PDB file of C-alpha atoms in Angstrom:
ATOM      1  CA  UNK S   1     -14.844  -1.481 -13.982  1.00 32.00           C
ATOM      2  CA  UNK S   2     -11.595  -0.082 -14.445  1.00 31.00           C
ATOM      3  CA  UNK S   3      -9.962   2.945 -14.443  1.00 38.00           C
ATOM      4  CA  UNK S   4      -8.764   3.919 -17.511  1.00 37.00           C
ATOM      5  CA  UNK S   5      -4.509   4.738 -17.530  1.00 38.00           C
ATOM      6  CA  UNK S   6      -6.330   8.592 -17.561  1.00 39.00           C
ATOM      7  CA  UNK S   7      -8.135   8.409 -14.448  1.00 38.00           C
ATOM      8  CA  UNK S   8      -5.347   6.067 -12.950  1.00 42.00           C
ATOM      9  CA  UNK S   9      -2.957   9.018 -13.684  1.00 42.00           C
ATOM     10  CA  UNK S  10      -5.770  11.413 -11.758  1.00 46.00           C
ATOM     11  CA  UNK S  11      -5.881   9.354  -9.207  1.00 44.00           C
ATOM     12  CA  UNK S  12      -1.938   8.859  -8.293  1.00 41.00           C
ATOM     13  CA  UNK S  13      -1.726  12.584  -8.608  1.00 42.00           C
ATOM     14  CA  UNK S  14      -4.367  12.285  -6.172  1.00 46.00           C
ATOM     15  CA  UNK S  15      -2.591  10.844  -4.161  1.00 43.00           C
ATOM     16  CA  UNK S  16       0.291  12.732  -4.480  1.00 39.00           C
ATOM     17  CA  UNK S  17      -0.872  16.156  -2.604  1.00 40.00           C
ATOM     18  CA  UNK S  18      -2.851  14.401   0.576  1.00 42.00           C
ATOM     19  CA  UNK S  19       0.731  13.074   1.188  1.00 41.00           C
ATOM     20  CA  UNK S  20       3.546  14.882  -0.823  1.00 38.00           C
ATOM     21  CA  UNK S  21       6.543  14.251  -0.923  1.00 37.00           C
ATOM     22  CA  UNK S  22       7.130  12.740   2.282  1.00 40.00           C
ATOM     23  CA  UNK S  23       9.525   9.546   3.371  1.00 43.00           C
ATOM     24  CA  UNK S  24       7.843   6.722   5.868  1.00 44.00           C
ATOM     25  CA  UNK S  25      10.574   4.978   7.973  1.00 44.00           C
ATOM     26  CA  UNK S  26      10.242   3.419  10.255  1.00 42.00           C
ATOM     27  CA  UNK S  27      12.389   0.898  12.788  1.00 48.00           C
ATOM     28  CA  UNK S  28      14.995   0.855   9.781  1.00 49.00           C
ATOM     29  CA  UNK S  29      12.856   0.623   6.953  1.00 69.00           C
ATOM     30  CA  UNK S  30      12.295   3.230   4.939  1.00 74.00           C
ATOM     31  CA  UNK S  31       9.254   3.277   2.122  1.00 80.00           C
ATOM     32  CA  UNK S  32       9.082   5.917  -0.073  1.00 85.00           C
ATOM     33  CA  UNK S  33       5.852   7.689  -1.512  1.00 89.00           C
ATOM     34  CA  UNK S  34       6.109   6.243  -4.878  1.00 92.00           C
ATOM     35  CA  UNK S  35       6.248   3.614  -3.321  1.00 94.00           C
ATOM     36  CA  UNK S  36       3.109   3.761  -1.366  1.00 94.00           C
ATOM     37  CA  UNK S  37       1.211   4.843  -4.513  1.00 95.00           C
ATOM     38  CA  UNK S  38       1.731   2.495  -6.329  1.00 97.00           C
ATOM     39  CA  UNK S  39       1.807  -0.657  -4.281  1.00 97.00           C
ATOM     40  CA  UNK S  40      -1.938   1.367  -3.128  1.00 97.00           C
ATOM     41  CA  UNK S  41      -2.141   1.609  -7.605  1.00 97.00           C
ATOM     42  CA  UNK S  42      -1.611  -1.946  -7.803  1.00 98.00           C
ATOM     43  CA  UNK S  43      -4.064  -2.795  -5.155  1.00 97.00           C
ATOM     44  CA  UNK S  44      -7.965  -0.860  -5.696  1.00 97.00           C
ATOM     45  CA  UNK S  45      -7.025   1.784  -8.226  1.00 96.00           C
ATOM     46  CA  UNK S  46      -6.258   3.545  -4.991  1.00 95.00           C
ATOM     47  CA  UNK S  47     -10.196   3.707  -5.110  1.00 96.00           C
ATOM     48  CA  UNK S  48      -9.922   5.642  -2.120  1.00 95.00           C
ATOM     49  CA  UNK S  49     -13.952   5.443  -1.274  1.00 95.00           C
ATOM     50  CA  UNK S  50     -14.112   1.379  -2.076  1.00 93.00           C
ATOM     51  CA  UNK S  51     -15.095   0.934   1.252  1.00 96.00           C
ATOM     52  CA  UNK S  52     -14.357  -2.462   2.666  1.00 97.00           C
ATOM     53  CA  UNK S  53     -16.279  -5.556   0.638  1.00 96.00           C
ATOM     54  CA  UNK S  54     -15.858  -8.600   1.903  1.00 95.00           C
ATOM     55  CA  UNK S  55     -12.661  -9.741   4.100  1.00 96.00           C
ATOM     56  CA  UNK S  56     -10.978  -6.020   2.359  1.00 97.00           C
ATOM     57  CA  UNK S  57     -11.407  -2.493   2.981  1.00 98.00           C
ATOM     58  CA  UNK S  58      -9.812   0.962   2.165  1.00 98.00           C
ATOM     59  CA  UNK S  59      -7.460   1.961  -0.953  1.00 97.00           C
ATOM     60  CA  UNK S  60      -4.622  -1.008   0.331  1.00 98.00           C
ATOM     61  CA  UNK S  61      -6.743  -3.838   0.312  1.00 98.00           C
ATOM     62  CA  UNK S  62      -6.235  -4.482   3.632  1.00 98.00           C
ATOM     63  CA  UNK S  63      -7.808  -7.615   5.441  1.00 98.00           C
ATOM     64  CA  UNK S  64      -8.425  -7.727   9.540  1.00 98.00           C
ATOM     65  CA  UNK S  65      -5.719  -9.599  10.450  1.00 98.00           C
ATOM     66  CA  UNK S  66      -2.748  -7.287   7.473  1.00 98.00           C
ATOM     67  CA  UNK S  67      -4.584  -4.045   9.802  1.00 98.00           C
ATOM     68  CA  UNK S  68      -3.554  -5.629  13.527  1.00 98.00           C
ATOM     69  CA  UNK S  69      -0.138  -6.987  12.383  1.00 98.00           C
ATOM     70  CA  UNK S  70       0.512  -3.488  11.353  1.00 97.00           C
ATOM     71  CA  UNK S  71      -0.379  -2.663  14.913  1.00 97.00           C
ATOM     72  CA  UNK S  72      -4.316  -2.365  15.250  1.00 97.00           C
ATOM     73  CA  UNK S  73      -4.311   1.701  14.739  1.00 97.00           C
ATOM     74  CA  UNK S  74      -7.009   4.037  15.180  1.00 96.00           C
ATOM     75  CA  UNK S  75      -8.630   7.325  13.926  1.00 96.00           C
ATOM     76  CA  UNK S  76      -8.591   9.255  17.533  1.00 94.00           C
ATOM     77  CA  UNK S  77     -12.038   8.836  18.674  1.00 92.00           C
ATOM     78  CA  UNK S  78     -12.793   6.431  17.093  1.00 91.00           C
ATOM     79  CA  UNK S  79     -14.273   2.805  18.904  1.00 94.00           C
ATOM     80  CA  UNK S  80     -13.007  -0.340  18.960  1.00 93.00           C
ATOM     81  CA  UNK S  81     -15.276  -1.825  17.323  1.00 94.00           C
ATOM     82  CA  UNK S  82     -14.610   0.709  14.639  1.00 96.00           C
ATOM     83  CA  UNK S  83     -10.798   1.386  14.740  1.00 97.00           C
ATOM     84  CA  UNK S  84     -10.113  -1.208  12.182  1.00 98.00           C
ATOM     85  CA  UNK S  85     -13.245  -0.431   9.036  1.00 97.00           C
ATOM     86  CA  UNK S  86     -12.173   3.975  10.292  1.00 97.00           C
ATOM     87  CA  UNK S  87      -8.648   2.853  10.538  1.00 98.00           C
ATOM     88  CA  UNK S  88      -7.946   1.195   6.762  1.00 98.00           C
ATOM     89  CA  UNK S  89     -10.430   3.194   4.939  1.00 97.00           C
ATOM     90  CA  UNK S  90      -9.008   6.693   5.743  1.00 97.00           C
ATOM     91  CA  UNK S  91      -5.543   7.543   3.007  1.00 95.00           C
ATOM     92  CA  UNK S  92      -2.655   8.549   6.266  1.00 95.00           C
ATOM     93  CA  UNK S  93      -4.126   5.386   8.378  1.00 97.00           C
ATOM     94  CA  UNK S  94      -3.685   2.730   6.102  1.00 97.00           C
ATOM     95  CA  UNK S  95      -0.447   3.764   5.399  1.00 96.00           C
ATOM     96  CA  UNK S  96       1.255   4.350   8.985  1.00 96.00           C
ATOM     97  CA  UNK S  97      -0.498   0.432   9.243  1.00 97.00           C
ATOM     98  CA  UNK S  98       1.325  -0.626   5.711  1.00 97.00           C
ATOM     99  CA  UNK S  99       4.264   0.443   7.503  1.00 95.00           C
ATOM    100  CA  UNK S 100       3.641  -1.196  10.177  1.00 96.00           C
ATOM    101  CA  UNK S 101       3.385  -4.523   8.199  1.00 97.00           C
ATOM    102  CA  UNK S 102       6.441  -3.464   6.266  1.00 96.00           C
ATOM    103  CA  UNK S 103       8.523  -2.883   9.203  1.00 95.00           C
ATOM    104  CA  UNK S 104       7.191  -6.695  11.367  1.00 96.00           C
ATOM    105  CA  UNK S 105       7.886  -8.080   7.952  1.00 97.00           C
ATOM    106  CA  UNK S 106      10.564  -6.407   5.650  1.00 96.00           C
ATOM    107  CA  UNK S 107      12.731  -8.939   3.948  1.00 96.00           C
ATOM    108  CA  UNK S 108      14.066  -9.657  -0.025  1.00 97.00           C
ATOM    109  CA  UNK S 109      11.303 -11.412  -1.463  1.00 97.00           C
ATOM    110  CA  UNK S 110      12.253 -11.655  -4.558  1.00 96.00           C
ATOM    111  CA  UNK S 111      16.236 -13.004  -4.162  1.00 96.00           C
ATOM    112  CA  UNK S 112      17.924  -9.544  -5.914  1.00 96.00           C
ATOM    113  CA  UNK S 113      19.995  -9.396  -2.288  1.00 96.00           C
ATOM    114  CA  UNK S 114      18.056  -5.859  -1.621  1.00 94.00           C
ATOM    115  CA  UNK S 115      14.739  -4.669   0.902  1.00 95.00           C
ATOM    116  CA  UNK S 116      13.118  -2.316  -1.417  1.00 94.00           C
ATOM    117  CA  UNK S 117       9.646  -1.613  -3.121  1.00 95.00           C
ATOM    118  CA  UNK S 118       9.327  -4.698  -5.388  1.00 96.00           C
ATOM    119  CA  UNK S 119       9.698  -6.348  -1.962  1.00 97.00           C
ATOM    120  CA  UNK S 120       7.392  -4.158  -0.540  1.00 97.00           C
ATOM    121  CA  UNK S 121       4.671  -4.911  -3.200  1.00 97.00           C
ATOM    122  CA  UNK S 122       4.581  -8.781  -2.518  1.00 98.00           C
ATOM    123  CA  UNK S 123       5.123  -7.894   1.232  1.00 98.00           C
ATOM    124  CA  UNK S 124       1.848  -6.344   0.391  1.00 98.00           C
ATOM    125  CA  UNK S 125      -0.083  -8.871  -1.140  1.00 98.00           C
ATOM    126  CA  UNK S 126       1.024 -12.597  -0.717  1.00 98.00           C
ATOM    127  CA  UNK S 127       1.794 -11.950   3.240  1.00 97.00           C
ATOM    128  CA  UNK S 128       5.408 -12.397   5.057  1.00 94.00           C
ATOM    129  CA  UNK S 129       5.675 -15.525   5.357  1.00 96.00           C
ATOM    130  CA  UNK S 130       4.583 -16.349   1.520  1.00 97.00           C
ATOM    131  CA  UNK S 131       6.335 -13.417  -0.456  1.00 97.00           C
ATOM    132  CA  UNK S 132       8.609 -15.197  -2.482  1.00 97.00           C
ATOM    133  CA  UNK S 133       4.999 -17.037  -4.020  1.00 97.00           C
ATOM    134  CA  UNK S 134       4.030 -15.409  -7.573  1.00 96.00           C
ATOM    135  CA  UNK S 135       1.980 -12.371  -7.859  1.00 96.00           C
ATOM    136  CA  UNK S 136      -0.772 -11.982 -10.414  1.00 95.00           C
ATOM    137  CA  UNK S 137       0.803 -11.116 -13.124  1.00 97.00           C
ATOM    138  CA  UNK S 138      -2.141  -8.091 -13.454  1.00 97.00           C
ATOM    139  CA  UNK S 139      -1.060  -6.605 -10.376  1.00 97.00           C
ATOM    140  CA  UNK S 140       2.959  -7.101 -10.504  1.00 97.00           C
ATOM    141  CA  UNK S 141       1.739  -4.978 -14.611  1.00 97.00           C
ATOM    142  CA  UNK S 142      -0.732  -2.765 -12.633  1.00 97.00           C
ATOM    143  CA  UNK S 143       2.484  -2.022 -10.264  1.00 97.00           C
ATOM    144  CA  UNK S 144       5.337  -1.517 -12.582  1.00 96.00           C
ATOM    145  CA  UNK S 145       3.227   0.546 -14.713  1.00 96.00           C
ATOM    146  CA  UNK S 146       2.322   2.944 -11.529  1.00 96.00           C
ATOM    147  CA  UNK S 147       6.628   3.505 -11.387  1.00 93.00           C
ATOM    148  CA  UNK S 148       7.201   4.406 -14.756  1.00 94.00           C
ATOM    149  CA  UNK S 149       4.161   6.527 -14.538  1.00 92.00           C
ATOM    150  CA  UNK S 150       6.082   8.387 -10.850  1.00 89.00           C
ATOM    151  CA  UNK S 151       9.741   8.385 -12.948  1.00 86.00           C
ATOM    152  CA  UNK S 152       8.322   9.593 -15.505  1.00 85.00           C
ATOM    153  CA  UNK S 153       6.526  12.967 -13.654  1.00 83.00           C
ATOM    154  CA  UNK S 154       9.235  13.322 -12.023  1.00 76.00           C
ATOM    155  CA  UNK S 155      11.947  13.817 -14.864  1.00 69.00           C
TER     156      UNK S 155
END
């Protein structure tokens, strides 16, 4: 089922409340929350209850290898055998995992001379070694609609 536009906006607003207006920065990579929000929206409609489905888990649809590249973060008290699914299904830990992955693979994927959220989306979807490849239209369109929605909310 594809979420309606009003549900997507409500979901984005919920995530806004979860993350506030913070900026994530580590090793020189700065990712604004709106970028995290729109990557989440493109990945799963930002479904915070999506759980695991085959090789991907959580609202960012993170694989085990992505989680490992992102730093193998775990929640306090989480047994090692459950660290991956528990982390990536937790919005805060999932964002930290995405940040860790971007710290490792940040690059100009679209060749425009800057590293920004458009590149982070490509890295997230296509991987750190394949981010120059084509994005599927639905994924990219969802991302662009989210950015536009958030831009309109800010004005």
